[in-house]
Tab-separated table of C-alpha atoms in Angstrom:
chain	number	residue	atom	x	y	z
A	1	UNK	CA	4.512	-2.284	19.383
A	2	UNK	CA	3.035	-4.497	16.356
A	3	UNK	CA	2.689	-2.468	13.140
A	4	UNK	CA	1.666	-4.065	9.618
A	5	UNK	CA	2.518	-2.005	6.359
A	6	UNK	CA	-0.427	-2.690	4.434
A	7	UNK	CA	1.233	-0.628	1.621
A	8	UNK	CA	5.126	-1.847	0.705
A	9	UNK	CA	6.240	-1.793	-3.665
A	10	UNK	CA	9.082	-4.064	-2.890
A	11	UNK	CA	9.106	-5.829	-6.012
A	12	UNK	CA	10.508	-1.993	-7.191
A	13	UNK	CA	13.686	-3.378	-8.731
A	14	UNK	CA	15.403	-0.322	-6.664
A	15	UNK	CA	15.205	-2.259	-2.892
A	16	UNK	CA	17.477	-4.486	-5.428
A	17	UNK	CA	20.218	-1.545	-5.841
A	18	UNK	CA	19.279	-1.396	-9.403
A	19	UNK	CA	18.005	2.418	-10.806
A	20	UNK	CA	16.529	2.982	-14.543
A	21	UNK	CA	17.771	-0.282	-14.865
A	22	UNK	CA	21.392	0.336	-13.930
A	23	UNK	CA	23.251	-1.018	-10.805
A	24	UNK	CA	24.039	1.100	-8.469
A	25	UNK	CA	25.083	-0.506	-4.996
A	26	UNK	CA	24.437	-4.313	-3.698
A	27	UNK	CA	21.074	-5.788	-3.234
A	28	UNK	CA	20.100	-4.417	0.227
A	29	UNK	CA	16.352	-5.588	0.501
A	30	UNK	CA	18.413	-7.825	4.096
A	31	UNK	CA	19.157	-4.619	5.431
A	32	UNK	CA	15.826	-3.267	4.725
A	33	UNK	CA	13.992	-5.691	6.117
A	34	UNK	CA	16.148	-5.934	9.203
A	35	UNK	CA	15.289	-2.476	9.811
A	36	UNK	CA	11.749	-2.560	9.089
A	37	UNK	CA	11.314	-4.982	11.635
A	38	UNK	CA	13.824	-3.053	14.183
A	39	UNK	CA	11.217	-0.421	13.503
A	40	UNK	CA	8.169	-2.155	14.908
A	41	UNK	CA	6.586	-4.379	11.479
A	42	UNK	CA	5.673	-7.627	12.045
A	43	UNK	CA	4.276	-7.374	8.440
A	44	UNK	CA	4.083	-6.262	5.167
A	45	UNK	CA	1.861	-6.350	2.531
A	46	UNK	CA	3.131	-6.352	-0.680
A	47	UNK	CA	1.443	-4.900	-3.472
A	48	UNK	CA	1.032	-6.483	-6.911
A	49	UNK	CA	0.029	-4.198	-9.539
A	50	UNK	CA	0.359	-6.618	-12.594
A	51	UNK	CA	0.641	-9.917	-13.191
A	52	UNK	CA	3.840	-10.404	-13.407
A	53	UNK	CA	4.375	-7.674	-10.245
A	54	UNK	CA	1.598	-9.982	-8.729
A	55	UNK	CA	3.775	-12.858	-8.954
A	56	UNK	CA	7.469	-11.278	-7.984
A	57	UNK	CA	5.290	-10.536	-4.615
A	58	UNK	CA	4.037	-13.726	-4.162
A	59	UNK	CA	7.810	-15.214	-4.570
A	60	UNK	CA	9.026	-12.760	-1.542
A	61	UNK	CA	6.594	-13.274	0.054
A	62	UNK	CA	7.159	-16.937	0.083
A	63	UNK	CA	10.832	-16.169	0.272
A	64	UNK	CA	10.360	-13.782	3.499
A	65	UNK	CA	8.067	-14.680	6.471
A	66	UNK	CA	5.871	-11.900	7.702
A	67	UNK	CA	5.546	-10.266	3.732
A	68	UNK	CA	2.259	-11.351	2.474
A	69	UNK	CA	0.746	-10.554	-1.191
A	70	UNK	CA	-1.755	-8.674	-3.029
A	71	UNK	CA	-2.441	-9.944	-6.681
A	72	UNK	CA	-4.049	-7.388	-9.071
A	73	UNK	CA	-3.924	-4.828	-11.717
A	74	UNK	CA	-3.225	-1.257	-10.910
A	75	UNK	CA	-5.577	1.003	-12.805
A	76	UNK	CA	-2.616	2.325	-14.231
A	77	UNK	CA	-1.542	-1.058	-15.645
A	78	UNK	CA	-4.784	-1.834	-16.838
A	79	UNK	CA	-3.808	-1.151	-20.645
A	80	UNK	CA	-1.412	-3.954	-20.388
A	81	UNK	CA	-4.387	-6.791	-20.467
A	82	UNK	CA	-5.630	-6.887	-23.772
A	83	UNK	CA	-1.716	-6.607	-24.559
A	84	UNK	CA	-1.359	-10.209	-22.799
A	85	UNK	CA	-0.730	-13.376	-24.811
A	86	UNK	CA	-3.882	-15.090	-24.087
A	87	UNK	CA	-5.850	-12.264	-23.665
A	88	UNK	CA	-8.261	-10.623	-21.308
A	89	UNK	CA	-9.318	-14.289	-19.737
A	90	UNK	CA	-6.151	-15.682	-19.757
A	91	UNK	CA	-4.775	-12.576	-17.662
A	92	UNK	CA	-7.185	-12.966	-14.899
A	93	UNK	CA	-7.035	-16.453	-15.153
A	94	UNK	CA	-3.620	-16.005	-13.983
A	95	UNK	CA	-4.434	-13.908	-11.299
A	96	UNK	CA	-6.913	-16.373	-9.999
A	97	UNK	CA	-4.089	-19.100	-10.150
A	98	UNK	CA	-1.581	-16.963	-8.584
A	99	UNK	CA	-4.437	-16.949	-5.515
A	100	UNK	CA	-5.459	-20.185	-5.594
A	101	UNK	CA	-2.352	-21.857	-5.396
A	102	UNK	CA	-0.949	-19.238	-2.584
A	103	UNK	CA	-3.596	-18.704	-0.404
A	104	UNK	CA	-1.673	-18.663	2.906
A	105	UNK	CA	0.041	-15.884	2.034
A	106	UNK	CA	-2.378	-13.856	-0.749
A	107	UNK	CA	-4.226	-11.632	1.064
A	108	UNK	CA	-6.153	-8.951	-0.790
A	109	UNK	CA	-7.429	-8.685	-4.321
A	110	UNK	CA	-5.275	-5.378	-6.224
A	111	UNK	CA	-4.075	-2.959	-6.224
A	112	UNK	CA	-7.003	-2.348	-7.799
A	113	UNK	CA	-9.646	0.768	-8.890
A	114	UNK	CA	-8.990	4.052	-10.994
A	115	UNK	CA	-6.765	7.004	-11.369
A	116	UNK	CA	-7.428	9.667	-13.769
A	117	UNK	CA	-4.610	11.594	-13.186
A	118	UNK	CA	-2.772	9.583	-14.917
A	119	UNK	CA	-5.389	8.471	-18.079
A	120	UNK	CA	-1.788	8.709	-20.500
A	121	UNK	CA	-1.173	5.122	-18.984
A	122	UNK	CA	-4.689	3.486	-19.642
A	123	UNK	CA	-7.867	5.220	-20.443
A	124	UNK	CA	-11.300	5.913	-18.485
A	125	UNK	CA	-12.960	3.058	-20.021
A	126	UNK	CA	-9.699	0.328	-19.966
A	127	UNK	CA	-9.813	1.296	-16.057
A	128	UNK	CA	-13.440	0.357	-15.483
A	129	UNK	CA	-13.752	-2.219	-17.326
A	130	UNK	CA	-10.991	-4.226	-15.948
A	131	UNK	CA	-11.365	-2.296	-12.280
A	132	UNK	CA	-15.330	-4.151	-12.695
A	133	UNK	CA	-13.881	-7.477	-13.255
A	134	UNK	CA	-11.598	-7.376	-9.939
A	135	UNK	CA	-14.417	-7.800	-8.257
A	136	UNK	CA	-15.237	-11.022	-9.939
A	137	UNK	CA	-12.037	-12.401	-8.150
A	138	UNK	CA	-12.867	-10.862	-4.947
A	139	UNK	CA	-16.497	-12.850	-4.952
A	140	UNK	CA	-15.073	-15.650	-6.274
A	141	UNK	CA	-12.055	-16.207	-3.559
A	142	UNK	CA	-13.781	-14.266	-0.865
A	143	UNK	CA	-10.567	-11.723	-0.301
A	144	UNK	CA	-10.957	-8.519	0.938
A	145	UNK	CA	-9.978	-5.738	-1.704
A	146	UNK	CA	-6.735	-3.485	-1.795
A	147	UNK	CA	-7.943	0.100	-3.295
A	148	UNK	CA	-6.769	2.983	-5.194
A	149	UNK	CA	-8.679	6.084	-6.241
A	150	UNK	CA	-7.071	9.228	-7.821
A	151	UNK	CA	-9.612	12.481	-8.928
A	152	UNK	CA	-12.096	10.087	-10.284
A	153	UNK	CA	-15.380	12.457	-10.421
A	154	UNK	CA	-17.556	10.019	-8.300
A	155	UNK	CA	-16.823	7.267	-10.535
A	156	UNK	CA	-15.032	5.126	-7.982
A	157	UNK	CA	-17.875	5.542	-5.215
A	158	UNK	CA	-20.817	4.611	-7.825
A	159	UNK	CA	-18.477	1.308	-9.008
A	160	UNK	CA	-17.999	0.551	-5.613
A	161	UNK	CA	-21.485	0.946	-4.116
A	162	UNK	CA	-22.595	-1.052	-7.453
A	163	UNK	CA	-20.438	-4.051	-6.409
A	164	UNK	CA	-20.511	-3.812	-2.247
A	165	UNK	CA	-21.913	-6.969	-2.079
A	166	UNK	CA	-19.501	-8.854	-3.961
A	167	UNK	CA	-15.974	-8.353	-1.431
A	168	UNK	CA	-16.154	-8.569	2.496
A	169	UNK	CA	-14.118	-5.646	3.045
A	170	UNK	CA	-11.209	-3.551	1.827
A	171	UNK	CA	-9.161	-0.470	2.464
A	172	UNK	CA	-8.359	2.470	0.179
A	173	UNK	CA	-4.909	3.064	1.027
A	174	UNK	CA	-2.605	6.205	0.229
A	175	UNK	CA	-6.028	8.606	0.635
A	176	UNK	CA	-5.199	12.027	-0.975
A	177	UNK	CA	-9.062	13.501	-0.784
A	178	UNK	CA	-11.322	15.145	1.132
A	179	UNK	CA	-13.024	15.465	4.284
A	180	UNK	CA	-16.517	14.470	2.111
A	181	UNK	CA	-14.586	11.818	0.274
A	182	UNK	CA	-13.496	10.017	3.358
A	183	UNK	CA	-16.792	10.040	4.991
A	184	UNK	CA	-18.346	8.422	1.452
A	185	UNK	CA	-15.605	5.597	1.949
A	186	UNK	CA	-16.227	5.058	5.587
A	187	UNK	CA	-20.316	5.121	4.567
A	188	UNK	CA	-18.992	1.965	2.272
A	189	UNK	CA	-17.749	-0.046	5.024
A	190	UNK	CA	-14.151	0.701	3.769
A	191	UNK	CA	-11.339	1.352	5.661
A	192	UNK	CA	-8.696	4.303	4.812
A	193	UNK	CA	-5.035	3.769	4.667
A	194	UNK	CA	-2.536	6.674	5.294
A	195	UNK	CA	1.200	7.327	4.694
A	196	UNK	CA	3.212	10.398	3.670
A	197	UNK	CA	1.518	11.423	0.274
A	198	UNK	CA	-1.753	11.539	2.780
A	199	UNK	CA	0.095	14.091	4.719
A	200	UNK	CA	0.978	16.609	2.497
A	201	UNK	CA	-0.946	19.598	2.877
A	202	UNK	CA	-2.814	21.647	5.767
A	203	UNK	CA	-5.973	20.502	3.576
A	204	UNK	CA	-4.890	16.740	3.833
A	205	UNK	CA	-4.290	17.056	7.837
A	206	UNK	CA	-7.672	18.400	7.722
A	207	UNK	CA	-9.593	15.127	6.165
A	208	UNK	CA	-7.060	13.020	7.620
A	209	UNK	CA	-8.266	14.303	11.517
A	210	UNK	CA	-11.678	13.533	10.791
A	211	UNK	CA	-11.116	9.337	9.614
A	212	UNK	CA	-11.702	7.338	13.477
A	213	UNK	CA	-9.230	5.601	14.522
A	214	UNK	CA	-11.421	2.500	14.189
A	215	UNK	CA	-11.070	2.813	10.516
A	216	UNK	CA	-6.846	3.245	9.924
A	217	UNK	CA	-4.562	1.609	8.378
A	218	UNK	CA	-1.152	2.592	8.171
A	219	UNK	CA	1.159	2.360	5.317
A	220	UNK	CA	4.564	3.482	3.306
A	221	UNK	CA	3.520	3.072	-0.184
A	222	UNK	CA	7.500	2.793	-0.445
A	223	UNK	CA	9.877	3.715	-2.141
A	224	UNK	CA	7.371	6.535	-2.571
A	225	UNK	CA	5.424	8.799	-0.553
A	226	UNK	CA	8.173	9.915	2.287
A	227	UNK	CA	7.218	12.856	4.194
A	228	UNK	CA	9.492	15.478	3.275
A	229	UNK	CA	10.017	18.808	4.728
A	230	UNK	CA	8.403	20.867	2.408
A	231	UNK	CA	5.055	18.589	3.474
A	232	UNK	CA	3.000	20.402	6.087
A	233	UNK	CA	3.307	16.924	8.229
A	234	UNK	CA	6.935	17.439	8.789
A	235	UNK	CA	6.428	19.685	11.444
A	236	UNK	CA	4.281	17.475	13.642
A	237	UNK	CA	7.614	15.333	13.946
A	238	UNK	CA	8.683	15.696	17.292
A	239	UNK	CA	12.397	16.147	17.304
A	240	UNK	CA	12.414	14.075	20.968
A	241	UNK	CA	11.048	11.117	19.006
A	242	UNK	CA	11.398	7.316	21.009
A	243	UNK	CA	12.212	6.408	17.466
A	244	UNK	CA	15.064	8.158	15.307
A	245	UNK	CA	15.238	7.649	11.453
A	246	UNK	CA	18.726	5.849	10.128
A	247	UNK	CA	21.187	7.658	8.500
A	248	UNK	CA	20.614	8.168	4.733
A	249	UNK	CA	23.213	8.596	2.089
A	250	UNK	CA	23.060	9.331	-1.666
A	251	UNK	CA	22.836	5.564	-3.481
A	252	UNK	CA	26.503	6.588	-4.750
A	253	UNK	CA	27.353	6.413	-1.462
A	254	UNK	CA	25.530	3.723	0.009
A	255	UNK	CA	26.742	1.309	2.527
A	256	UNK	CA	24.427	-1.591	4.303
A	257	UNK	CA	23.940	0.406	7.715
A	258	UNK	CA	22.144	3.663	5.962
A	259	UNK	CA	18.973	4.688	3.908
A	260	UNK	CA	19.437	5.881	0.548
A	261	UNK	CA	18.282	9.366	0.274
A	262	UNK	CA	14.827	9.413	-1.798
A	263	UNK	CA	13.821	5.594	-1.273
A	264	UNK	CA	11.390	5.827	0.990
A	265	UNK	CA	11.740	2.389	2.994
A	266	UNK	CA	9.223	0.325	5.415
A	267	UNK	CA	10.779	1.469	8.478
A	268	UNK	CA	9.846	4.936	7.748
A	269	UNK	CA	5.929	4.062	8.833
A	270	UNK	CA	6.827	5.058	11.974
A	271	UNK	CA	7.275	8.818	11.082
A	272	UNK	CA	3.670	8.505	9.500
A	273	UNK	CA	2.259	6.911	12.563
A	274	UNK	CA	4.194	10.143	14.585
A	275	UNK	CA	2.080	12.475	12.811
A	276	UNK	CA	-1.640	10.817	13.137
A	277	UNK	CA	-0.911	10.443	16.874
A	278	UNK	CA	-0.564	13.760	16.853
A	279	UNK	CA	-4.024	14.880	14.806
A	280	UNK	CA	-5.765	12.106	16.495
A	281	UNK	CA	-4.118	13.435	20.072
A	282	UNK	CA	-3.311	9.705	20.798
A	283	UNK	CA	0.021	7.835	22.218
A	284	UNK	CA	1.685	6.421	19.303
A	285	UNK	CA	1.489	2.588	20.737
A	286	UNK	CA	-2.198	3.214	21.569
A	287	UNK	CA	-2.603	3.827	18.100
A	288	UNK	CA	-0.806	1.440	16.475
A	289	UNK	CA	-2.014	-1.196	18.497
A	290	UNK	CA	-5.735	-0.173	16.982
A	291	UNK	CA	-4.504	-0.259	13.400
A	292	UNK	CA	-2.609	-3.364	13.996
A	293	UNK	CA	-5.463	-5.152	14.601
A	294	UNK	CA	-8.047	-3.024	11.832
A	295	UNK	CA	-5.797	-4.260	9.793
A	296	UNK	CA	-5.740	-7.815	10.694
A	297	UNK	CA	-9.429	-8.190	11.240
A	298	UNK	CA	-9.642	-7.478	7.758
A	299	UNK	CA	-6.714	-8.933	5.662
A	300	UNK	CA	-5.809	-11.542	8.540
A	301	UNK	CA	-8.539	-13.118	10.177
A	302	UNK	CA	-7.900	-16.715	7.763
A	303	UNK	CA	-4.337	-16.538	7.902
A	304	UNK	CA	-1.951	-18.905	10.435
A	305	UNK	CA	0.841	-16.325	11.653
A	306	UNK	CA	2.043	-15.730	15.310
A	307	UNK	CA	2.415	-11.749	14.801
């Protein structure tokens, strides 16, 4: 089984053992890794949100075979860029440096695209305006696009339809919406990426049931976005599972061998690919085996790596 994380925050200082800033148990991203890949990855993507985030994930990246980076600016961020030094120009400037110079192992432009749920970070009009220029990076390198959309009021669809012509391809990963709203992103050309936040409700199983298979991706979005039992995805989890989760302790507690409770980690993908098997009525290595290679038709196709 070959699965690729298209969705992993491990530049959160907490795969470091460090929490609001404080230390609380060794660096353990060794361990996580290890287990990410006794879990089935043969790859992660990991997200840049910022610049600076951009960069940390190009240096693992670099630092880790099999991680691979994103380079963008979070709609969430996207206040930050008049805030920078140079500028607006000099920002993305960066960004375009940060791909040029690391183009074996940058594979997507973002995490890019808007999120009004959380408009106290940047507002409407930072968002598009700097979600816009993304796209200026994705004609000018050619990348394929890594996507994020949160209660946006058709905003993201008319941006995106606006600007099709300008990326090759892209995914919207941790999809939250509708039935409706995943049939507007498949009408796009896009493909949808799913972890636990995707999972939560009856409503979510719902949508999630009618995305083809042809057009997953499969994600963590860690350390967030675990499927808990309170989520109505939990009970698809079949207790006679070929795979088991590790052991998970408190982070006071933590030793190299276990989880820490409430860090979602990589290796926890295969609890989300448990569940779509089961809406999609599919064998879990049939269906991995199709988003393993959505996903690297997409992100992959240029870049040299025996998977």
């Amino acid at each position: 089984m070959k699965i690729i994380d298209i969705g992993a925050n491990l530049t959160d200082p907490v795969f470091r053992g460090k929490y609001r800033g404080k230390q609380a148990h060794a660096d353990d991203m060794p361990h996580i890794l290890e287990r990410a890949r006794a879990s089935g990855i043969v790859g992660m993507m990991v997200t840049g949100g910022s610049l600076s985030e951009s960069a940390e994930a190009v240096r693992l990246s670099r630092e880790h075979p099999g991680l691979f980076a994103t380079v963008g600016c979070h709609p969430t961020r996207s206040s930050e860029v008049d805030k920078h030094s140079g500028g607006a120009d000099a920002y993305f400037a960066g960004l375009r440096a940060l791909i040029d110079n690391n183009r074996d192992i940058v594979v997507a432009v973002g995490e890019c695209g808007l999120d009004y749920d959380r408009l106290h970070f940047a507002a409407k009009d930072v968002q598009n305006k700097y979600f816009e220029r993304q796209f200026e990076l994705a004609a000018a390198t050619g990348l394929p696009m890594f996507l994020h959309c949160r209660n946006t009021g058709g905003d993201f669809e008319r941006i995106m339809r606006a600007n099709r012509d300008r990326f090759s391809g892209g995914v919207v990963h941790s999809f939250t919406g509708s039935a409706d709203e995943a049939r507007q992103l498949l009408d796009l050309g896009l493909y949808i990426g799913i972890n636990g936040c995707s999972l939560k409700t009856e409503d979510n199983l719902a949508a999630v049931r009618t995305i083809p298979i042809d057009r997953l991706m499969i994600e963590t979005d860690c350390p967030y976005c675990e499927i808990r039992k309170t989520h109505a995805s939990h009970a698809l989890l079949a207790t006679d599972a070929a795979w088991t989760a590790p052991d998970a302790k408190k982070k006071e507690r933590w030793d190299s061998d276990s989880m820490v409770k409430g860090r979602n980690e990589p290796c926890m993908i295969r609890q989300v690919l448990t569940v779509l098997a089961q809406l999609h009525g599919v064998n879990e290595a049939e269906l991995a085996e199709r988003m393993f290679e959505n996903t690297r038709s997409v992100f992959f196709k240029d870049v040299e790596y025996d998977f």
